[in-house]
CSV table of C-alpha atoms in Angstrom, one decimal:
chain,number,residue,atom,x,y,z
A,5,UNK,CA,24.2,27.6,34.2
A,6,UNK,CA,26.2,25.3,31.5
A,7,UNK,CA,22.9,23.2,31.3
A,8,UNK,CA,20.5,26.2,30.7
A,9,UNK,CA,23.4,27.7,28.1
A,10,UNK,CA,23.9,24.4,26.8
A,11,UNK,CA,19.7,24.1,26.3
A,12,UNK,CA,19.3,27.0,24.4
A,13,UNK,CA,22.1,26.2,22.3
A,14,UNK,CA,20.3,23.3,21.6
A,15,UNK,CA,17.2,25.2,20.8
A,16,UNK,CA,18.6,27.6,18.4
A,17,UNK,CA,20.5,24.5,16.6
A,18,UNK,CA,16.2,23.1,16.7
A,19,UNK,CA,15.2,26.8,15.2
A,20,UNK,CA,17.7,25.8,12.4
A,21,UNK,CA,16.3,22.3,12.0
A,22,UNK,CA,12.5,24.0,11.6
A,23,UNK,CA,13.8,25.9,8.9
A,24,UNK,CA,16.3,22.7,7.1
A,25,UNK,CA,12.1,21.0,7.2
A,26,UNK,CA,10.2,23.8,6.3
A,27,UNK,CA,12.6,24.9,3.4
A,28,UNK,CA,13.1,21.0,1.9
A,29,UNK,CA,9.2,21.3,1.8
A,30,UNK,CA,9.5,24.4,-0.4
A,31,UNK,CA,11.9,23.9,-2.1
A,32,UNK,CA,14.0,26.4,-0.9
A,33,UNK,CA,17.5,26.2,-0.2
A,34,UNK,CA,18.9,25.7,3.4
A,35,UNK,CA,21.3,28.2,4.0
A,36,UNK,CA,21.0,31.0,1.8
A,37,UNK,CA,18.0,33.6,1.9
A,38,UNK,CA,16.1,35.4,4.9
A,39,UNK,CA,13.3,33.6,7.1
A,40,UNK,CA,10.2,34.8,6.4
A,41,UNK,CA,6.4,34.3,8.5
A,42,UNK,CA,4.5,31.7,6.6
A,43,UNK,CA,1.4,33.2,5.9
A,44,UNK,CA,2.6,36.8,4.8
A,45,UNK,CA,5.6,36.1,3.7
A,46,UNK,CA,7.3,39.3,5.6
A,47,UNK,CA,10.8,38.7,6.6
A,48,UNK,CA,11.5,38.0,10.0
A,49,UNK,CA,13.2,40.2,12.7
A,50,UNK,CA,15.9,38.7,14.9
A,51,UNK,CA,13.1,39.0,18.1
A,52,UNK,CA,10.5,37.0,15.9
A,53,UNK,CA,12.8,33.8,15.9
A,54,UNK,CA,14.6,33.5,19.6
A,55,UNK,CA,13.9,29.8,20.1
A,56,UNK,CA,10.8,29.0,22.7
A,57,UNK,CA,10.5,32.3,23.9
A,58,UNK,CA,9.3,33.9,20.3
A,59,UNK,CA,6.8,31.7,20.0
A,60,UNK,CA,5.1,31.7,23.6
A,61,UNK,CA,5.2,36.0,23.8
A,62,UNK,CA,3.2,35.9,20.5
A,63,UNK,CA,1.2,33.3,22.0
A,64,UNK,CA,1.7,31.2,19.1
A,65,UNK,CA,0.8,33.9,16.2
A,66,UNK,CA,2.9,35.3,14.1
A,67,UNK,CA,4.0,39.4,15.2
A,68,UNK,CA,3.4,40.6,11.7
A,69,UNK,CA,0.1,38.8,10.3
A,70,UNK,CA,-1.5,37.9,13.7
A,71,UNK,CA,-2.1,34.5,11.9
A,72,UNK,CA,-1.3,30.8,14.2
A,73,UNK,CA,1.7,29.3,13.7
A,74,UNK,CA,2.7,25.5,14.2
A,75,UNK,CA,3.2,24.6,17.3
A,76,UNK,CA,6.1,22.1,16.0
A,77,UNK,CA,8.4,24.8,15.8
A,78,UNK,CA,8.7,25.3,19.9
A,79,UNK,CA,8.3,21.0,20.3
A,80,UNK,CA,11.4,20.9,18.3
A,81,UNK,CA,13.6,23.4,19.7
A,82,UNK,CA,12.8,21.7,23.6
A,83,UNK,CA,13.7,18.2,21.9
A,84,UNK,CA,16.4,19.1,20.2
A,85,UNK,CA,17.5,21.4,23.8
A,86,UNK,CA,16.7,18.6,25.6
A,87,UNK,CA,19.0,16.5,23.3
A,88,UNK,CA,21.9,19.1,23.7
A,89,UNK,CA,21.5,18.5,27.7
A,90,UNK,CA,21.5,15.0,27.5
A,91,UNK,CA,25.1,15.0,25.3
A,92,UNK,CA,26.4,17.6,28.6
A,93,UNK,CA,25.7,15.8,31.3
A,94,UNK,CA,24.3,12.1,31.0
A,95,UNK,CA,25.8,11.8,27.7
A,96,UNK,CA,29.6,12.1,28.8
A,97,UNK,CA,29.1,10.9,32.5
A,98,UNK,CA,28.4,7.6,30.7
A,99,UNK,CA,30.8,7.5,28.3
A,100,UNK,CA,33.5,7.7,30.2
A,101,UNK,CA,33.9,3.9,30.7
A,102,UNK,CA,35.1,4.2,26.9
A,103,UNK,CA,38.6,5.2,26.0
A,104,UNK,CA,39.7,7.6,23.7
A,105,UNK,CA,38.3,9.1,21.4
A,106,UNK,CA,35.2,7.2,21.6
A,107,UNK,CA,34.8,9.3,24.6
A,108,UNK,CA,34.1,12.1,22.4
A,109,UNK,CA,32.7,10.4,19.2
A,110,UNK,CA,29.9,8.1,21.1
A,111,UNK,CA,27.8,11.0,22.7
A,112,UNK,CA,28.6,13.1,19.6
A,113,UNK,CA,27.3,10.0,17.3
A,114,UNK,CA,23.9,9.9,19.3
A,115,UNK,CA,23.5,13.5,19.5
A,116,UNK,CA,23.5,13.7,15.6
A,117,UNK,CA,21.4,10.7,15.0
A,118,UNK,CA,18.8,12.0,17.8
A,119,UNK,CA,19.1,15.6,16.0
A,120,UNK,CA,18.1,13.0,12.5
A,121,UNK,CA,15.6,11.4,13.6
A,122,UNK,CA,14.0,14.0,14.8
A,123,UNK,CA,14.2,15.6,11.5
A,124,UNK,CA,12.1,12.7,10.1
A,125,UNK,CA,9.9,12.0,12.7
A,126,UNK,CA,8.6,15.6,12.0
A,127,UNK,CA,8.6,15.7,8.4
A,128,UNK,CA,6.5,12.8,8.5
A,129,UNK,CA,4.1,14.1,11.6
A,130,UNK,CA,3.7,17.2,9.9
A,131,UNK,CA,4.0,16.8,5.9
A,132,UNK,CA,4.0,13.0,5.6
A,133,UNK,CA,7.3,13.5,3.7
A,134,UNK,CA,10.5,11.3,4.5
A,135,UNK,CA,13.5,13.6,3.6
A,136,UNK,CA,15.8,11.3,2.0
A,137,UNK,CA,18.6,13.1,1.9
A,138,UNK,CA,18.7,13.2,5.6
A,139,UNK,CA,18.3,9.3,6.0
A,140,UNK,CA,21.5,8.7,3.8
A,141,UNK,CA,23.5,11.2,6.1
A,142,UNK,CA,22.2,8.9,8.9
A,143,UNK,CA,23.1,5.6,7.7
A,144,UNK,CA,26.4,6.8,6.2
A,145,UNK,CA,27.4,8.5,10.1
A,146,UNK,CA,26.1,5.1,11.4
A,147,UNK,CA,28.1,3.1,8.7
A,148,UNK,CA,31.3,5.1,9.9
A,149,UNK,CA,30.6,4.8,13.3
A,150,UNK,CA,29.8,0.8,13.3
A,151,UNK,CA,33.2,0.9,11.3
A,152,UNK,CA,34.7,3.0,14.2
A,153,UNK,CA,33.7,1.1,17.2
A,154,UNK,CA,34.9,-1.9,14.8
A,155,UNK,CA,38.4,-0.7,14.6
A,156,UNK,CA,38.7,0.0,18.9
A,157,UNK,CA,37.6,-3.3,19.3
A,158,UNK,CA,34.1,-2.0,21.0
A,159,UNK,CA,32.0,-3.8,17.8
A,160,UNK,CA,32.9,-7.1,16.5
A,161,UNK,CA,32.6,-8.0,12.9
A,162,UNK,CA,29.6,-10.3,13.7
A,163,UNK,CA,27.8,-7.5,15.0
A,164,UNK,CA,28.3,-5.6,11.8
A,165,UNK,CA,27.5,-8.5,9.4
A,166,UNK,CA,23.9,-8.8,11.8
A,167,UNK,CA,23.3,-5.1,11.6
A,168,UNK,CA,23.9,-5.0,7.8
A,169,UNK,CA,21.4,-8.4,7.5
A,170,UNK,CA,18.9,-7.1,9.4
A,171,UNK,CA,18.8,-3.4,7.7
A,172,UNK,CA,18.3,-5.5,5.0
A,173,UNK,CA,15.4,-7.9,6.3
A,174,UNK,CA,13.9,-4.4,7.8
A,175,UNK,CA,14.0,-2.8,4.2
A,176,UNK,CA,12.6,-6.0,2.0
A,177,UNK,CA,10.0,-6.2,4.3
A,178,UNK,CA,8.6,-2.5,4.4
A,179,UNK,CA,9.1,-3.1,0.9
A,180,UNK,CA,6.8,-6.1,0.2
A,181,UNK,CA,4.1,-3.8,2.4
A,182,UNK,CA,4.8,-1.1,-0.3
A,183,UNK,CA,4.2,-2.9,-3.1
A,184,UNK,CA,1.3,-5.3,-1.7
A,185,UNK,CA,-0.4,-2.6,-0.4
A,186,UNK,CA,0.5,-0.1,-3.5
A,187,UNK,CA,1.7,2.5,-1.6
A,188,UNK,CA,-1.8,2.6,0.7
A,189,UNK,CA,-0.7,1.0,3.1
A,190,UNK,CA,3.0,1.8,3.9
A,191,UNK,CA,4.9,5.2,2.4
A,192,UNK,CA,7.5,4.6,0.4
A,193,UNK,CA,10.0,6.5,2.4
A,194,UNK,CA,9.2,4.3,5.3
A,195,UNK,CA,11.2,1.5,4.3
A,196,UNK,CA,14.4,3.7,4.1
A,197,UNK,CA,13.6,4.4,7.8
A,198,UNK,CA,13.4,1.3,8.6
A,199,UNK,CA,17.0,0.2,6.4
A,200,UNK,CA,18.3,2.7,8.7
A,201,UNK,CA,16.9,1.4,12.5
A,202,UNK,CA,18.1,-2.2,11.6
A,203,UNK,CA,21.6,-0.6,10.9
A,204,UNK,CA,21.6,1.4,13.7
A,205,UNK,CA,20.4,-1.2,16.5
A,206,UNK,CA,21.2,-4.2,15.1
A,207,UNK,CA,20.0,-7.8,16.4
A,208,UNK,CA,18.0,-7.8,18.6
A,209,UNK,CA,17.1,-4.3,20.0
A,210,UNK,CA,16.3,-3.5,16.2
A,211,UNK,CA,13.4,-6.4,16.4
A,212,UNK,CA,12.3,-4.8,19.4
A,213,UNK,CA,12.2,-1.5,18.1
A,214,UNK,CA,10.2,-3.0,14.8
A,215,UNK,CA,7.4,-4.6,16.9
A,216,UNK,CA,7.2,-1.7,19.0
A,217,UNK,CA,6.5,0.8,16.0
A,218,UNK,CA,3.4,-1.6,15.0
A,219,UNK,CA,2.3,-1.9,18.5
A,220,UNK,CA,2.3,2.2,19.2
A,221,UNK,CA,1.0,3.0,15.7
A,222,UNK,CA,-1.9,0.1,16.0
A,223,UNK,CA,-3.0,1.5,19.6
A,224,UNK,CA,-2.9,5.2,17.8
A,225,UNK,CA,-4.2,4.2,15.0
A,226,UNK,CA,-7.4,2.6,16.6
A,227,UNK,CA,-7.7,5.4,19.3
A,228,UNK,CA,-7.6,8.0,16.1
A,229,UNK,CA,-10.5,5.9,14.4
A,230,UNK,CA,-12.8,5.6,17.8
A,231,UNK,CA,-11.8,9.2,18.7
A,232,UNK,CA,-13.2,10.2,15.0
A,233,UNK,CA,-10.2,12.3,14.4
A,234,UNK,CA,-9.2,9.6,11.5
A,235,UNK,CA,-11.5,7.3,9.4
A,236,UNK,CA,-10.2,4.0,8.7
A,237,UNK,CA,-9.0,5.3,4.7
A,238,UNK,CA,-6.6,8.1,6.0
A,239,UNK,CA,-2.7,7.1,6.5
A,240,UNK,CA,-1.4,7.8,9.7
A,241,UNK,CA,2.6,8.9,9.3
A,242,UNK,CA,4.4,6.0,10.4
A,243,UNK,CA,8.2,7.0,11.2
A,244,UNK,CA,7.1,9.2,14.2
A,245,UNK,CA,6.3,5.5,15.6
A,246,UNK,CA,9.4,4.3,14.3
A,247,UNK,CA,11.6,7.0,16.3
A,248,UNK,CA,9.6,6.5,19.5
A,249,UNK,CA,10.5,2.7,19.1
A,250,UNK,CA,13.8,3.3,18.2
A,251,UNK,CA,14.5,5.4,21.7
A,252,UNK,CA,12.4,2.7,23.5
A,253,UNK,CA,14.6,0.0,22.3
A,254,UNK,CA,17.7,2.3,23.2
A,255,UNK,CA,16.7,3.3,26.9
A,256,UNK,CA,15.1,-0.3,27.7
A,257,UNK,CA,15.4,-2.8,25.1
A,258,UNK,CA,17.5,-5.1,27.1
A,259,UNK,CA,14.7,-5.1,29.8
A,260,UNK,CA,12.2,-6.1,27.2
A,261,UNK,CA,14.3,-8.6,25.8
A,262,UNK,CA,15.0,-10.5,29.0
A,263,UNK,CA,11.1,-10.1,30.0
A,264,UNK,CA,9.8,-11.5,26.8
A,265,UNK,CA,12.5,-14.2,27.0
């Protein structure tokens, strides 16, 4: 029962996140002001925005308009649930070799950067937009957090000086793409993205999570072109990659790194 309760908790805290995306890309503001259907504008009834479960009794239209709605909005509440569950149960269970607080501010730290990068993977997917104020409230948690672990004695100062290099390394060179390719090739909110993964894996996993972003959006890329769904001019959004690689490097990057060494 805490897992289901802790789930939908999650889900309504991914409702929320739909509309943080959906009202940056208006330009609306994120807190005040009534939710409204996309198409008709009509504001929304409490039963019209219960997380999952609206979505799939409408069968994915919208209750006043009859018009389709995007089908991020229920893959976002079940990540962003699943991402709640994960900070219950295997979050804590694993964290409890750590001592106070970190106990409390490790799974919390990863539940807010998974909740972020969510945030930007679908921004990009959806509007090919990189929310920048969202990627500075990422690196400055991570900066605090490297500066946390740092004062327990979890993080050594090395560690920090690498993960601060290679943010560095990761930005310059998303930046050269930028400018070589003028902006065709590589979005210019990219190499924020990638500032941020360098900071937040550091050496090496971050270098895994790098190669791993070309080698997913290559094999997308070409299967998009063969499949016909993209011609070889169209972008492709390239943080979704990014985040993918990023929990790659996280779950097995060690594994990778032993295999390729």
């Amino acid at each position: 029962m805490y897992f289901i309760l802790t789930f939908f908790l999650g889900a309504s805290v991914g409702s929320f996140v739909n509309v943080l995306i959906d009202r940056t890309m208006r330009n609306e503001d994120w807190v005040r002001g009534r939710s409204h259907c996309d198409h008709c504008k009509k504001t929304l009834a409490w039963y019209d925005m219960v997380p999952i479960v609206s979505y799939f009794i409408y069968l994915g239209k919208s209750r006043c308009c009859g018009r389709p709605l995007s089908f991020r909005y229920p893959i976002v509440e079940i990540i962003v649930g699943l991402l709640f569950t994960w900070w219950l149960g295997v979050g804590f269970v694993f964290f409890q070799l750590v001592k106070a607080p970190l106990i409390v501010i490790q799974p919390l730290f990863w539940l807010l950067i998974g909740i972020i990068l969510t945030i930007l993977a679908m921004a990009d997917l959806f509007y090919g937009v990189v929310i920048m104020p969202i990627v500075w409230v990422g690196m400055g948690l991570t900066m605090i957090y490297r500066l946390v672990l740092l004062y327990y004695g979890v993080f050594q100062g090395i560690d920090l000086v690498n993960s601060l290099i290679l943010a560095t390394v990761f930005f310059g060179f998303f930046w050269s793409l930028w400018k070589v390719t003028k902006g065709r090739g590589m979005a210019e909110g990219d190499m924020y993205v990638a500032g941020l993964m360098g900071l937040l894996l550091g050496w090496p996993s971050g270098v895994v999570a790098m190669m791993g972003s070309f080698v997913l959006g290559a094999i997308v890329g070409v299967f998009l072109i063969v499949t016909r769904l993209r011609t070889r001019k169209q972008t492709v959004p390239f943080v979704p990659f990014m985040v993918a690689s990023i929990l790659i490097a996280l779950l097995w990057g060690e594994q990778i790194i032993r295999y390729v060494g």
